[in-house]
PDB file of C-alpha atoms in Angstrom:
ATOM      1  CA  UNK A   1      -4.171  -1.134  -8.927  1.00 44.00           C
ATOM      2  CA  UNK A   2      -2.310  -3.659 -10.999  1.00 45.00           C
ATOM      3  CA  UNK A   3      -3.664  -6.716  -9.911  1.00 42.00           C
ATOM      4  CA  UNK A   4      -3.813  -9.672 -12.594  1.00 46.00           C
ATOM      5  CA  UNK A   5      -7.396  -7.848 -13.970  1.00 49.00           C
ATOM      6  CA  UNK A   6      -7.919 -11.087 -15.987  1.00 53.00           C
ATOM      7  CA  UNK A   7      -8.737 -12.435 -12.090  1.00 74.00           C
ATOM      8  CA  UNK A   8     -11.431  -9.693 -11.647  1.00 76.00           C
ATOM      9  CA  UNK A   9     -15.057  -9.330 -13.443  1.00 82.00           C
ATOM     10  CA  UNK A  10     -14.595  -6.529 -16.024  1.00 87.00           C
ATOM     11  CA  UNK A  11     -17.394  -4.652 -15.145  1.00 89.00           C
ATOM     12  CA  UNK A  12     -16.002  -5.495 -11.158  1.00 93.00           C
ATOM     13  CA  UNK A  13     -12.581  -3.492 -12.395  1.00 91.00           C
ATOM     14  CA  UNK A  14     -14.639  -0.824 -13.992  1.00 93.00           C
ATOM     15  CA  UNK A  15     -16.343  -0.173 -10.981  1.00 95.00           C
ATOM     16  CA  UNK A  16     -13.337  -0.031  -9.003  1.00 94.00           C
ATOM     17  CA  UNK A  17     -11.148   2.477 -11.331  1.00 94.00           C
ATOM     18  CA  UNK A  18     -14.174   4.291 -10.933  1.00 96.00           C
ATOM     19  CA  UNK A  19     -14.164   4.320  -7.070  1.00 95.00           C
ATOM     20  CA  UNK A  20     -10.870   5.273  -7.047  1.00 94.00           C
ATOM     21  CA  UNK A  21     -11.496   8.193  -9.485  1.00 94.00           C
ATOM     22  CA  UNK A  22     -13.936   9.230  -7.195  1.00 95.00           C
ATOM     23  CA  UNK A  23     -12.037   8.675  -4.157  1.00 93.00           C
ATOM     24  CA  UNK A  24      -9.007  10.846  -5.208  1.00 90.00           C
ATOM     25  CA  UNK A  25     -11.373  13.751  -7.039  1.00 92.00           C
ATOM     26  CA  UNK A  26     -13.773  14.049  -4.247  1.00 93.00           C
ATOM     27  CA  UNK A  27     -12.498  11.824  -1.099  1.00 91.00           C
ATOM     28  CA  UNK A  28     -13.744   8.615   0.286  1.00 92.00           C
ATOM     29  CA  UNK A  29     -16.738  10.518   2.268  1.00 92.00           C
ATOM     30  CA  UNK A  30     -17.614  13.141  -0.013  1.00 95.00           C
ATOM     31  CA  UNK A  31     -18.350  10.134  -2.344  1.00 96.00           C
ATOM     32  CA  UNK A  32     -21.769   8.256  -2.874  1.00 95.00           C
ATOM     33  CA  UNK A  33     -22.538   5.360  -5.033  1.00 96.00           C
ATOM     34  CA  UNK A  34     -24.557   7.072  -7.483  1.00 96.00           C
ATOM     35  CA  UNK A  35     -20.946   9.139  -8.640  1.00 96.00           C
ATOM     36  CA  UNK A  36     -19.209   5.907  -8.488  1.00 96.00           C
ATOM     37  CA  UNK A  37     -21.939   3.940 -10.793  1.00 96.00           C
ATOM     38  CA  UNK A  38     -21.856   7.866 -13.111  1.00 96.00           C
ATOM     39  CA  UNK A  39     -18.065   7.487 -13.263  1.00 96.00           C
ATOM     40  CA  UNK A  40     -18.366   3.929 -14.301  1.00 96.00           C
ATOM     41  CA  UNK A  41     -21.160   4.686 -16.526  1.00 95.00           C
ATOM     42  CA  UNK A  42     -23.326   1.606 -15.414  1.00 95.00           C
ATOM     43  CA  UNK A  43     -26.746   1.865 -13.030  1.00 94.00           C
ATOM     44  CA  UNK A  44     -27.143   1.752  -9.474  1.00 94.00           C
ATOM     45  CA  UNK A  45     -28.406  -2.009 -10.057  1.00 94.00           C
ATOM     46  CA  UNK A  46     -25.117  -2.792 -12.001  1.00 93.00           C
ATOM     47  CA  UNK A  47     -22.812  -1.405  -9.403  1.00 94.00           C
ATOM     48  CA  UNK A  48     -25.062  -3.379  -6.692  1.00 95.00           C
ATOM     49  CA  UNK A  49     -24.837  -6.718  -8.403  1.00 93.00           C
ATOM     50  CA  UNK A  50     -21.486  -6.674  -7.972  1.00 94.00           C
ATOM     51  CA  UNK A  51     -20.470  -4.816  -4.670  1.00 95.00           C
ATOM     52  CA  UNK A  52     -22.826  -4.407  -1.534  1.00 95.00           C
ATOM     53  CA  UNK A  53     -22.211  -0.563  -1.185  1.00 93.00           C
ATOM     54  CA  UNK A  54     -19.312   1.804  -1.182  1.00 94.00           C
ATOM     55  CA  UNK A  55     -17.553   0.062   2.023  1.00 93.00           C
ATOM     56  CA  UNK A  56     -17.370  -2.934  -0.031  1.00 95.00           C
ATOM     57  CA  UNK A  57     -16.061  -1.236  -2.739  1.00 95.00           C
ATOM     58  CA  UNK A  58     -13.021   0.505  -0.437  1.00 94.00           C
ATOM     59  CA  UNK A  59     -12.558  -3.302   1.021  1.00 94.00           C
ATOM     60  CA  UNK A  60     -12.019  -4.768  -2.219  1.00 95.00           C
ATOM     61  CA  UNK A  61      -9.757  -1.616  -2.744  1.00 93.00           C
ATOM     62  CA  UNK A  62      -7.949  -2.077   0.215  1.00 92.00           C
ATOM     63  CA  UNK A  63      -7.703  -6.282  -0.708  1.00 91.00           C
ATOM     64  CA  UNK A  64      -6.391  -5.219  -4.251  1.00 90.00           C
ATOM     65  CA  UNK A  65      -4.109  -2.999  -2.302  1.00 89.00           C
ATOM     66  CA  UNK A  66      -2.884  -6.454  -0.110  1.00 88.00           C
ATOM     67  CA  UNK A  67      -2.064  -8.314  -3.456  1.00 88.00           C
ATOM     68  CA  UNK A  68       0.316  -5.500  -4.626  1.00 87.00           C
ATOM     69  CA  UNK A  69       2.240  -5.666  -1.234  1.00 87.00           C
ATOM     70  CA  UNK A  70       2.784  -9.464  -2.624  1.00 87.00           C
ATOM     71  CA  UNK A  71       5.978  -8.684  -4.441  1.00 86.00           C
ATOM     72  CA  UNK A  72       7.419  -6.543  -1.445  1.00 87.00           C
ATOM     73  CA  UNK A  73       6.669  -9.804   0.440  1.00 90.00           C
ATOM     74  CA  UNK A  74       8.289 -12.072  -1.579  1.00 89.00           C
ATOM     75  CA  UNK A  75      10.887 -10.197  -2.203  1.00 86.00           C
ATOM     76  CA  UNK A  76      11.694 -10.382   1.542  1.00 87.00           C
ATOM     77  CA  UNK A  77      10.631 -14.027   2.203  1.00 88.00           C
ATOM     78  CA  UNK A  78      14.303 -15.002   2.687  1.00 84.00           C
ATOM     79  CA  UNK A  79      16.321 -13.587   1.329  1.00 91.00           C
ATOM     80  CA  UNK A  80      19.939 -14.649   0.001  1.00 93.00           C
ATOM     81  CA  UNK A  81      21.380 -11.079   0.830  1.00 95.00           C
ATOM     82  CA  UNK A  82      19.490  -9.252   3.398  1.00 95.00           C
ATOM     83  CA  UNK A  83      21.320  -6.036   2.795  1.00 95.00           C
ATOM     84  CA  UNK A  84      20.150  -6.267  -0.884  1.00 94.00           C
ATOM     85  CA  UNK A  85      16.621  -7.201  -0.077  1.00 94.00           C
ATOM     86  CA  UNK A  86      16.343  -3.921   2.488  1.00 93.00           C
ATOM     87  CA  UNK A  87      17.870  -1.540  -0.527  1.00 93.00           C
ATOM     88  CA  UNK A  88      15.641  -3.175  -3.308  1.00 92.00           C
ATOM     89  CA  UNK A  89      12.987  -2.928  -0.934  1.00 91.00           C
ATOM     90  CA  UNK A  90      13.496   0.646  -0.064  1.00 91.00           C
ATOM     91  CA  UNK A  91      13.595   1.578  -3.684  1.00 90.00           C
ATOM     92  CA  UNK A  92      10.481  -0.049  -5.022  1.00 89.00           C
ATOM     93  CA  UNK A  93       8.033   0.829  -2.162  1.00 88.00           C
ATOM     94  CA  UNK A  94       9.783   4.592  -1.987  1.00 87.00           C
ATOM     95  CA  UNK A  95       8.433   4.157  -5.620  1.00 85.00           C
ATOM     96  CA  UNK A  96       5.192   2.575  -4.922  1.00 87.00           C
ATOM     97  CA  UNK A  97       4.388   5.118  -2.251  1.00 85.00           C
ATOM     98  CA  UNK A  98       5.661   7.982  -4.458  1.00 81.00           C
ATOM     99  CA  UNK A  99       2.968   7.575  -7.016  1.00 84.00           C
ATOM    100  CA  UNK A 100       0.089  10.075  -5.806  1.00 82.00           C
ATOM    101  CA  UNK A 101      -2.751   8.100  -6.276  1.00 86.00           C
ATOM    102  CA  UNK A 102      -1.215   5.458  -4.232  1.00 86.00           C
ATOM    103  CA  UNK A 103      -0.260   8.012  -1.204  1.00 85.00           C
ATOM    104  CA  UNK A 104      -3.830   9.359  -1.401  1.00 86.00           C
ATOM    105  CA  UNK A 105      -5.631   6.271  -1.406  1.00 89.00           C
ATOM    106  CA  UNK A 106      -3.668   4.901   1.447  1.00 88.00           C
ATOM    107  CA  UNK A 107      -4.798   7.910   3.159  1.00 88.00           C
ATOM    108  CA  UNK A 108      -8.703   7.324   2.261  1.00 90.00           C
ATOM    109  CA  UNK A 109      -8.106   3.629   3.154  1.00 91.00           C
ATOM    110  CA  UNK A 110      -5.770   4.659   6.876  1.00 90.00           C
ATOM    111  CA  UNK A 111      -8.458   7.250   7.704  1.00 91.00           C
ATOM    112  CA  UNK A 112     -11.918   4.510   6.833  1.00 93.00           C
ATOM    113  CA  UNK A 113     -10.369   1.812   8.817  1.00 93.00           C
ATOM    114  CA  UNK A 114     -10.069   4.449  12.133  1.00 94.00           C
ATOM    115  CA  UNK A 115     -13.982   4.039  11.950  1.00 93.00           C
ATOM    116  CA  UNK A 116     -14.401   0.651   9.930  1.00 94.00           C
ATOM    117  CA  UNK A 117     -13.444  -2.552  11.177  1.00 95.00           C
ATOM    118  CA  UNK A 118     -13.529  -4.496   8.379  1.00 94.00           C
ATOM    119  CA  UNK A 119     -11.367  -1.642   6.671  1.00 94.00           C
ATOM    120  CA  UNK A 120      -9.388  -2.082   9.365  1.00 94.00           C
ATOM    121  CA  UNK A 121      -8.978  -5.722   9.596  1.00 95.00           C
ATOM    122  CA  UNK A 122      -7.451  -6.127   5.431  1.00 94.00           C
ATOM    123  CA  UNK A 123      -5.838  -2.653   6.173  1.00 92.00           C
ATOM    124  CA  UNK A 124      -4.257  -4.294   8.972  1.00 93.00           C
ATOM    125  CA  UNK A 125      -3.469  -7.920   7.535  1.00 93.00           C
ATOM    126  CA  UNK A 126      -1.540  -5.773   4.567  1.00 92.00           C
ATOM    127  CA  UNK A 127       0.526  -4.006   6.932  1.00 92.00           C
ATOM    128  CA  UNK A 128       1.499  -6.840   9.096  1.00 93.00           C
ATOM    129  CA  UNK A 129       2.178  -9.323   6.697  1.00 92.00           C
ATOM    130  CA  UNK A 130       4.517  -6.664   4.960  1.00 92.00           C
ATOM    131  CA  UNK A 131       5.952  -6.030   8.719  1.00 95.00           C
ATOM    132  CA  UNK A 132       6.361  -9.912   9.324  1.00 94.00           C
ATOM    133  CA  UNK A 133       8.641 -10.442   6.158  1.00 93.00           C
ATOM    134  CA  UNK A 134      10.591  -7.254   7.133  1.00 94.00           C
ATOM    135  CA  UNK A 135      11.614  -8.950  10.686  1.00 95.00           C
ATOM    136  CA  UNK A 136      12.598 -12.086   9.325  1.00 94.00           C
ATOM    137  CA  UNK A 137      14.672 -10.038   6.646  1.00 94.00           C
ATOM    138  CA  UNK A 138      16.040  -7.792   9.717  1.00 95.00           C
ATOM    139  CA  UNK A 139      16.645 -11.340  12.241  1.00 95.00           C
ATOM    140  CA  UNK A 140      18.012 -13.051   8.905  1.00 95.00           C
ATOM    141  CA  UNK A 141      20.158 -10.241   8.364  1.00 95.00           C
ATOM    142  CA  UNK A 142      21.109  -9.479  12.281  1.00 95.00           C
ATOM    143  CA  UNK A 143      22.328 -13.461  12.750  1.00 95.00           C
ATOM    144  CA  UNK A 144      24.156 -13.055   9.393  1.00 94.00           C
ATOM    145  CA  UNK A 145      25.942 -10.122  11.119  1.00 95.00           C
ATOM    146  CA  UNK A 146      25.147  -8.258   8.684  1.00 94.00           C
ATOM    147  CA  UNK A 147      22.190  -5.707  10.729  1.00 95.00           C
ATOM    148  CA  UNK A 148      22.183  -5.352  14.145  1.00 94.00           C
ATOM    149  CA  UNK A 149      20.166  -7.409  16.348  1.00 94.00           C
ATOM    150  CA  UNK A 150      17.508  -5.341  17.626  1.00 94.00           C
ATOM    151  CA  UNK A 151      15.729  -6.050  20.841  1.00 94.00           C
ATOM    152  CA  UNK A 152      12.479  -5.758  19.404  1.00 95.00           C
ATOM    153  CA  UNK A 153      12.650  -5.131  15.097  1.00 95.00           C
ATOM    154  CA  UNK A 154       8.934  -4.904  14.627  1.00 96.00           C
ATOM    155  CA  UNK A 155       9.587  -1.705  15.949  1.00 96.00           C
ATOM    156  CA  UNK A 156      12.431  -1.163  13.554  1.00 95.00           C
ATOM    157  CA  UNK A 157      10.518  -2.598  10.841  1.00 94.00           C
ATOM    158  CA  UNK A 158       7.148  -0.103  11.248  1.00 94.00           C
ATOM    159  CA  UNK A 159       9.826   2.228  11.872  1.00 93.00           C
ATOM    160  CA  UNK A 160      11.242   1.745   8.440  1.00 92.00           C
ATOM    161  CA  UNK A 161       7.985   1.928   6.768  1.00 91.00           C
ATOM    162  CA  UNK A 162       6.796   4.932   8.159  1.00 91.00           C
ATOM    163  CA  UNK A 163       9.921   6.747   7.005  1.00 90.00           C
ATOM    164  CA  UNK A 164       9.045   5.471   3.554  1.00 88.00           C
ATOM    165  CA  UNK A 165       5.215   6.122   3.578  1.00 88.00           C
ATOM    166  CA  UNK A 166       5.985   9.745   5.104  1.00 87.00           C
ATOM    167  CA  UNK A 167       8.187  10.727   1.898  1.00 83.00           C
ATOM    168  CA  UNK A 168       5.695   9.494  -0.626  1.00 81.00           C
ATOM    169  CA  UNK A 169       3.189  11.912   1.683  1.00 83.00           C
ATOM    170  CA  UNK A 170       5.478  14.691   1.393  1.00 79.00           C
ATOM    171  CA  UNK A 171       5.683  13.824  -2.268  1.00 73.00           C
ATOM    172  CA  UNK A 172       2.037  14.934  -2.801  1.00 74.00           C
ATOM    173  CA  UNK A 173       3.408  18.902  -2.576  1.00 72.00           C
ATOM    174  CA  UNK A 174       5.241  18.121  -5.285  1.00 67.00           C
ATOM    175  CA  UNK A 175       5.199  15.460  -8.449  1.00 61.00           C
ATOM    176  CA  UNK A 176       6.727  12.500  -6.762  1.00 65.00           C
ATOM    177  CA  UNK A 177       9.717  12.009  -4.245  1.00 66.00           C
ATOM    178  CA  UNK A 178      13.044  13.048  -5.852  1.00 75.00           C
ATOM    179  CA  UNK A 179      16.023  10.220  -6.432  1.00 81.00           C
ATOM    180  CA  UNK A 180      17.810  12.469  -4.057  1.00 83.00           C
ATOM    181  CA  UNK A 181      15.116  11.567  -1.513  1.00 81.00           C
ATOM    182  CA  UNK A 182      15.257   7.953  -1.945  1.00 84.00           C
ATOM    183  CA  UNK A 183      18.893   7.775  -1.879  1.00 88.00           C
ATOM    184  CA  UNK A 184      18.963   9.879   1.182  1.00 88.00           C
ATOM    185  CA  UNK A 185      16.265   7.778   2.994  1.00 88.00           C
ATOM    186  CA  UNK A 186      17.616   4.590   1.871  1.00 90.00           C
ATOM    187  CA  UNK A 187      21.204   5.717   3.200  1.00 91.00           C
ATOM    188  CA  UNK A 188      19.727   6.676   6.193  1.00 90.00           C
ATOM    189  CA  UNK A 189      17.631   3.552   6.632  1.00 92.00           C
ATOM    190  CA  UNK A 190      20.340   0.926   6.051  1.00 93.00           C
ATOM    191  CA  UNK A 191      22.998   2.584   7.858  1.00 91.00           C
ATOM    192  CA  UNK A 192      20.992   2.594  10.851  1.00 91.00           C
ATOM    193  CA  UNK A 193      20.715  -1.486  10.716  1.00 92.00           C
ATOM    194  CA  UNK A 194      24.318  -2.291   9.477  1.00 91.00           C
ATOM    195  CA  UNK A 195      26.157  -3.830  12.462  1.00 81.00           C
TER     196      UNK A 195
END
């Protein structure tokens, strides 16, 4: 989480750190509030003053987790060089999803929002506004001539993604996804939408 914390209640960002101690030590289900309020050191009151239970702790995860996407977003809202935009974009989430507690969460967070619909619904406005940017990037880039123009790039675009949140998965056998794996992956990723 790296969200401006001067935004969020301290004892609201204590509690959260917490969750997500507990989430990646234990896993979202094996977790109750009482270890999340004992890793935060606070009471059960405490914790409840400021979140309703531990579903409203893994939403405001999953919202923090929204507001990191941000830069990815901008970063594709468009672009001057589309081509550059992909590879820079390839490199920093390869490196966002490389980091294990970010590849495990997503996996707590994926797994909730299967059985959680609010999960699901800021699980699924992260993803999409992510996806939207990366089809104007890929239709920006495609009328440039630069990509080709894809019949339907959503497709391409989850497509994309899912090569890039697999390798920070496979990453979790060992520390973090090798240079050699990002280079390979983005090689494989942009030659595959270069007209």
């Amino acid at each position: 989480m790296h969200e401006t914390e001067t935004s969020i209640h301290p004892r609201k960002l204590e509690i959260t750190q917490a969750a997500v101690t507990c989430f990646l030590e234990h896993g979202y289900h094996q977790t109750g509030v009482r270890d999340i309020a004992k890793q935060a050191g606070i009471s059960l009151d405490n914790l409840y003053n400021h979140f309703k239970g531990k579903d409203a702790v893994l939403a405001f995860i999953a919202d923090l987790e929204g507001k990191e996407l941000s830069g990815f977003i901008k970063l594709l809202s468009n672009p001057d060089d589309p081509r550059a935009a992909m590879e820079q974009l390839i490199d920093q989430n390869a490196a966002y999803v490389g980091r294990p507690d970010n590849a495990l969460l997503g996996v707590e967070i994926l797994t909730e929002a299967l059985q959680n619909p609010i999960i699901a619904e800021i699980s699924g406005a992260n993803q999409s506004g992510l996806i939207d940017v990366l089809v104007s990037c890929l239709n920006k880039g495609a009328k440039s001539g630069i990509f080709v123009r894809y019949d339907d790039p959503r497709v391409v675009a989850c497509m994309a993604l899912d090569a890039l949140e697999e390798l920070g998965l496979r990453g979790l056998s060992t520390d973090k996804p090798s240079e050699h794996a990002i280079r390979s992956i983005r090689s494989h990723i942009i030659s595959g939408l270069e007209a």
